PDB file of C-alpha atoms in Angstrom:
ATOM      1  CA  MET A   1      95.452   1.934   4.534  1.00 35.00           C
ATOM      2  CA  ALA A   2      96.409   5.604   4.475  1.00 41.00           C
ATOM      3  CA  ALA A   3      93.900   6.310   1.704  1.00 44.00           C
ATOM      4  CA  SER A   4      90.985   4.794   3.632  1.00 44.00           C
ATOM      5  CA  MET A   5      92.094   6.653   6.744  1.00 42.00           C
ATOM      6  CA  LYS A   6      92.034   9.890   4.733  1.00 48.00           C
ATOM      7  CA  ASP A   7      88.538   9.042   3.401  1.00 46.00           C
ATOM      8  CA  SER A   8      87.126   8.497   6.873  1.00 56.00           C
ATOM      9  CA  ASP A   9      88.643  11.777   8.099  1.00 61.00           C
ATOM     10  CA  ALA A  10      86.874  13.849   5.420  1.00 68.00           C
ATOM     11  CA  GLN A  11      84.766  16.500   7.087  1.00 85.00           C
ATOM     12  CA  VAL A  12      81.367  17.392   5.665  1.00 87.00           C
ATOM     13  CA  THR A  13      81.339  21.129   5.095  1.00 92.00           C
ATOM     14  CA  TYR A  14      78.298  23.317   4.547  1.00 95.00           C
ATOM     15  CA  GLU A  15      79.111  23.353   0.817  1.00 93.00           C
ATOM     16  CA  ASP A  16      79.330  19.541   0.779  1.00 93.00           C
ATOM     17  CA  GLN A  17      75.938  19.274   2.455  1.00 93.00           C
ATOM     18  CA  GLN A  18      74.493  21.726  -0.072  1.00 96.00           C
ATOM     19  CA  ASN A  19      75.873  19.559  -2.898  1.00 94.00           C
ATOM     20  CA  ILE A  20      74.423  16.408  -1.336  1.00 94.00           C
ATOM     21  CA  ASN A  21      71.038  18.113  -0.973  1.00 96.00           C
ATOM     22  CA  ARG A  22      71.233  19.412  -4.552  1.00 96.00           C
ATOM     23  CA  PHE A  23      72.035  15.873  -5.730  1.00 96.00           C
ATOM     24  CA  ALA A  24      68.943  14.521  -3.950  1.00 95.00           C
ATOM     25  CA  ARG A  25      66.653  17.262  -5.324  1.00 97.00           C
ATOM     26  CA  THR A  26      68.033  16.911  -8.850  1.00 97.00           C
ATOM     27  CA  ASN A  27      67.666  13.143  -8.722  1.00 96.00           C
ATOM     28  CA  SER A  28      64.068  13.488  -7.546  1.00 96.00           C
ATOM     29  CA  ARG A  29      63.283  15.899 -10.398  1.00 97.00           C
ATOM     30  CA  LEU A  30      64.971  13.531 -12.853  1.00 97.00           C
ATOM     31  CA  MET A  31      62.709  10.681 -11.749  1.00 97.00           C
ATOM     32  CA  ASP A  32      59.661  12.968 -12.142  1.00 97.00           C
ATOM     33  CA  PHE A  33      60.774  13.940 -15.661  1.00 97.00           C
ATOM     34  CA  LYS A  34      61.270  10.275 -16.581  1.00 97.00           C
ATOM     35  CA  GLU A  35      57.747   9.426 -15.413  1.00 98.00           C
ATOM     36  CA  GLU A  36      56.292  12.388 -17.287  1.00 98.00           C
ATOM     37  CA  LEU A  37      58.296  11.452 -20.392  1.00 98.00           C
ATOM     38  CA  ALA A  38      56.969   7.877 -20.318  1.00 98.00           C
ATOM     39  CA  ALA A  39      53.400   9.209 -20.027  1.00 98.00           C
ATOM     40  CA  LYS A  40      53.908  11.628 -22.931  1.00 98.00           C
ATOM     41  CA  GLU A  41      55.410   8.888 -25.097  1.00 98.00           C
ATOM     42  CA  LYS A  42      52.354   6.726 -24.344  1.00 98.00           C
ATOM     43  CA  GLU A  43      50.083   9.652 -25.210  1.00 96.00           C
ATOM     44  CA  PHE A  44      51.940  10.118 -28.512  1.00 97.00           C
ATOM     45  CA  GLU A  45      51.473   6.411 -29.346  1.00 97.00           C
ATOM     46  CA  ASN A  46      47.755   6.733 -28.565  1.00 95.00           C
ATOM     47  CA  LEU A  47      47.517   9.726 -30.903  1.00 95.00           C
ATOM     48  CA  LYS A  48      49.209   7.749 -33.673  1.00 95.00           C
ATOM     49  CA  ASP A  49      46.822   4.840 -33.075  1.00 94.00           C
ATOM     50  CA  ALA A  50      43.843   7.200 -33.250  1.00 91.00           C
ATOM     51  CA  GLU A  51      45.190   8.646 -36.481  1.00 91.00           C
ATOM     52  CA  ASP A  52      45.454   5.125 -37.935  1.00 91.00           C
ATOM     53  CA  GLU A  53      41.875   4.404 -36.870  1.00 87.00           C
ATOM     54  CA  LEU A  54      40.696   7.551 -38.638  1.00 86.00           C
ATOM     55  CA  LEU A  55      42.430   6.492 -41.823  1.00 84.00           C
ATOM     56  CA  MET A  56      40.617   3.150 -41.691  1.00 84.00           C
ATOM     57  CA  ALA A  57      37.285   4.879 -40.983  1.00 75.00           C
ATOM     58  CA  GLU A  58      37.625   7.156 -44.011  1.00 70.00           C
ATOM     59  CA  GLY A  59      34.462   6.992 -46.085  1.00 69.00           C
ATOM     60  CA  ASP A  60      32.392   5.283 -43.359  1.00 67.00           C
ATOM     61  CA  SER A  61      30.958   8.494 -41.938  1.00 72.00           C
ATOM     62  CA  ASP A  62      30.986  12.225 -42.429  1.00 79.00           C
ATOM     63  CA  VAL A  63      31.484  12.921 -38.716  1.00 85.00           C
ATOM     64  CA  VAL A  64      33.515  11.184 -36.039  1.00 85.00           C
ATOM     65  CA  PRO A  65      33.607  11.604 -32.255  1.00 86.00           C
ATOM     66  CA  TYR A  66      36.666  13.447 -30.951  1.00 87.00           C
ATOM     67  CA  GLN A  67      37.482  13.717 -27.267  1.00 87.00           C
ATOM     68  CA  ILE A  68      38.508  17.087 -25.909  1.00 86.00           C
ATOM     69  CA  GLY A  69      39.204  16.762 -22.212  1.00 86.00           C
ATOM     70  CA  GLU A  70      36.257  14.805 -20.856  1.00 91.00           C
ATOM     71  CA  VAL A  71      33.824  15.788 -23.614  1.00 93.00           C
ATOM     72  CA  LEU A  72      33.181  14.057 -26.925  1.00 91.00           C
ATOM     73  CA  VAL A  73      32.447  16.393 -29.816  1.00 92.00           C
ATOM     74  CA  GLU A  74      31.558  15.524 -33.361  1.00 92.00           C
ATOM     75  CA  MET A  75      33.972  16.665 -36.035  1.00 91.00           C
ATOM     76  CA  THR A  76      34.319  16.057 -39.700  1.00 90.00           C
ATOM     77  CA  LEU A  77      36.978  13.542 -40.609  1.00 89.00           C
ATOM     78  CA  GLU A  78      39.225  16.341 -41.890  1.00 89.00           C
ATOM     79  CA  GLU A  79      38.791  18.382 -38.720  1.00 92.00           C
ATOM     80  CA  ALA A  80      39.577  15.359 -36.554  1.00 91.00           C
ATOM     81  CA  GLN A  81      42.678  14.567 -38.624  1.00 91.00           C
ATOM     82  CA  ALA A  82      43.859  18.182 -38.342  1.00 94.00           C
ATOM     83  CA  ALA A  83      43.210  18.188 -34.568  1.00 95.00           C
ATOM     84  CA  LEU A  84      45.138  14.915 -34.176  1.00 95.00           C
ATOM     85  CA  GLU A  85      48.061  16.247 -36.201  1.00 96.00           C
ATOM     86  CA  LYS A  86      48.178  19.392 -34.066  1.00 97.00           C
ATOM     87  CA  ALA A  87      48.004  17.289 -30.885  1.00 96.00           C
ATOM     88  CA  LYS A  88      50.840  15.065 -32.152  1.00 97.00           C
ATOM     89  CA  ILE A  89      53.033  18.099 -32.883  1.00 98.00           C
ATOM     90  CA  THR A  90      52.370  19.550 -29.430  1.00 98.00           C
ATOM     91  CA  CYS A  91      52.993  16.205 -27.759  1.00 98.00           C
ATOM     92  CA  GLN A  92      56.271  15.707 -29.681  1.00 98.00           C
ATOM     93  CA  GLN A  93      57.445  19.179 -28.633  1.00 98.00           C
ATOM     94  CA  GLU A  94      56.684  18.309 -25.002  1.00 98.00           C
ATOM     95  CA  ILE A  95      58.591  15.020 -25.383  1.00 98.00           C
ATOM     96  CA  ASP A  96      61.599  16.854 -26.827  1.00 98.00           C
ATOM     97  CA  THR A  97      61.547  19.378 -23.977  1.00 98.00           C
ATOM     98  CA  LEU A  98      61.350  16.603 -21.366  1.00 98.00           C
ATOM     99  CA  LYS A  99      64.250  14.765 -23.010  1.00 98.00           C
ATOM    100  CA  GLN A 100      66.351  17.955 -22.876  1.00 98.00           C
ATOM    101  CA  LYS A 101      65.487  18.472 -19.198  1.00 97.00           C
ATOM    102  CA  THR A 102      66.293  14.834 -18.451  1.00 97.00           C
ATOM    103  CA  GLU A 103      69.707  15.092 -20.104  1.00 98.00           C
ATOM    104  CA  ALA A 104      70.476  18.392 -18.331  1.00 97.00           C
ATOM    105  CA  HIS A 105      69.624  16.825 -14.960  1.00 97.00           C
ATOM    106  CA  LYS A 106      71.766  13.764 -15.748  1.00 96.00           C
ATOM    107  CA  ASP A 107      74.705  16.104 -16.508  1.00 97.00           C
ATOM    108  CA  ILE A 108      74.226  17.939 -13.201  1.00 97.00           C
ATOM    109  CA  LEU A 109      74.065  14.619 -11.323  1.00 96.00           C
ATOM    110  CA  ASN A 110      77.257  13.384 -12.988  1.00 95.00           C
ATOM    111  CA  ASP A 111      79.102  16.601 -12.066  1.00 96.00           C
ATOM    112  CA  LEU A 112      77.906  16.376  -8.451  1.00 95.00           C
ATOM    113  CA  LYS A 113      78.811  12.674  -8.248  1.00 94.00           C
ATOM    114  CA  THR A 114      82.315  13.420  -9.506  1.00 93.00           C
ATOM    115  CA  ALA A 115      82.856  16.187  -6.961  1.00 93.00           C
ATOM    116  CA  LEU A 116      81.376  14.260  -4.028  1.00 93.00           C
ATOM    117  CA  TYR A 117      83.165  10.983  -4.792  1.00 92.00           C
ATOM    118  CA  ALA A 118      86.430  12.901  -5.197  1.00 92.00           C
ATOM    119  CA  LYS A 119      86.095  14.187  -1.637  1.00 89.00           C
ATOM    120  CA  PHE A 120      84.377  11.306   0.167  1.00 90.00           C
ATOM    121  CA  GLY A 121      85.405   8.250  -1.860  1.00 87.00           C
ATOM    122  CA  THR A 122      83.665   5.111  -0.626  1.00 85.00           C
ATOM    123  CA  ASN A 123      82.161   6.874   2.404  1.00 87.00           C
ATOM    124  CA  ILE A 124      79.288   8.127   0.260  1.00 87.00           C
ATOM    125  CA  ASN A 125      76.933   6.159  -1.963  1.00 86.00           C
ATOM    126  CA  LEU A 126      75.380   8.086  -4.825  1.00 85.00           C
ATOM    127  CA  ASP A 127      74.589   5.102  -7.051  1.00 78.00           C
ATOM    128  CA  LEU A 128      71.035   5.148  -8.233  1.00 68.00           C
ATOM    129  CA  ASP A 129      68.818   2.099  -8.577  1.00 57.00           C
ATOM    130  CA  ASP A 130      67.497   3.446 -11.904  1.00 53.00           C
ATOM    131  CA  GLU A 131      70.561   4.338 -14.014  1.00 51.00           C
ATOM    132  CA  SER A 132      68.850   4.746 -17.381  1.00 49.00           C
TER     133      SER A 132
END
């Protein structure tokens, strides 16, 4: 009973409010990074599929269509394969960067959760619906 009484008497200081706000902002950024990561992983799979299609098309034609932005250009098979490989490398680097950012934000959230739960106990709910 004394512990719950102590929890309900905890005063929210300016620093506590800053930490709560930082938690919310960091969580929002984390969700954005997760969405961007899923999109990049899908893009990488599409690049691999395109690369497989080029391998099957080898010998059928000297030129193949290759999309750059919204425009289709004709490239030789070798040029298209080189462009796909470069795009895959760039995409993988972006995926790696997003994974690092995601992990860094998860670490920040865990530190903030620890500090805020230590002070407010059950009077604060920082559990996220998406805990992946």
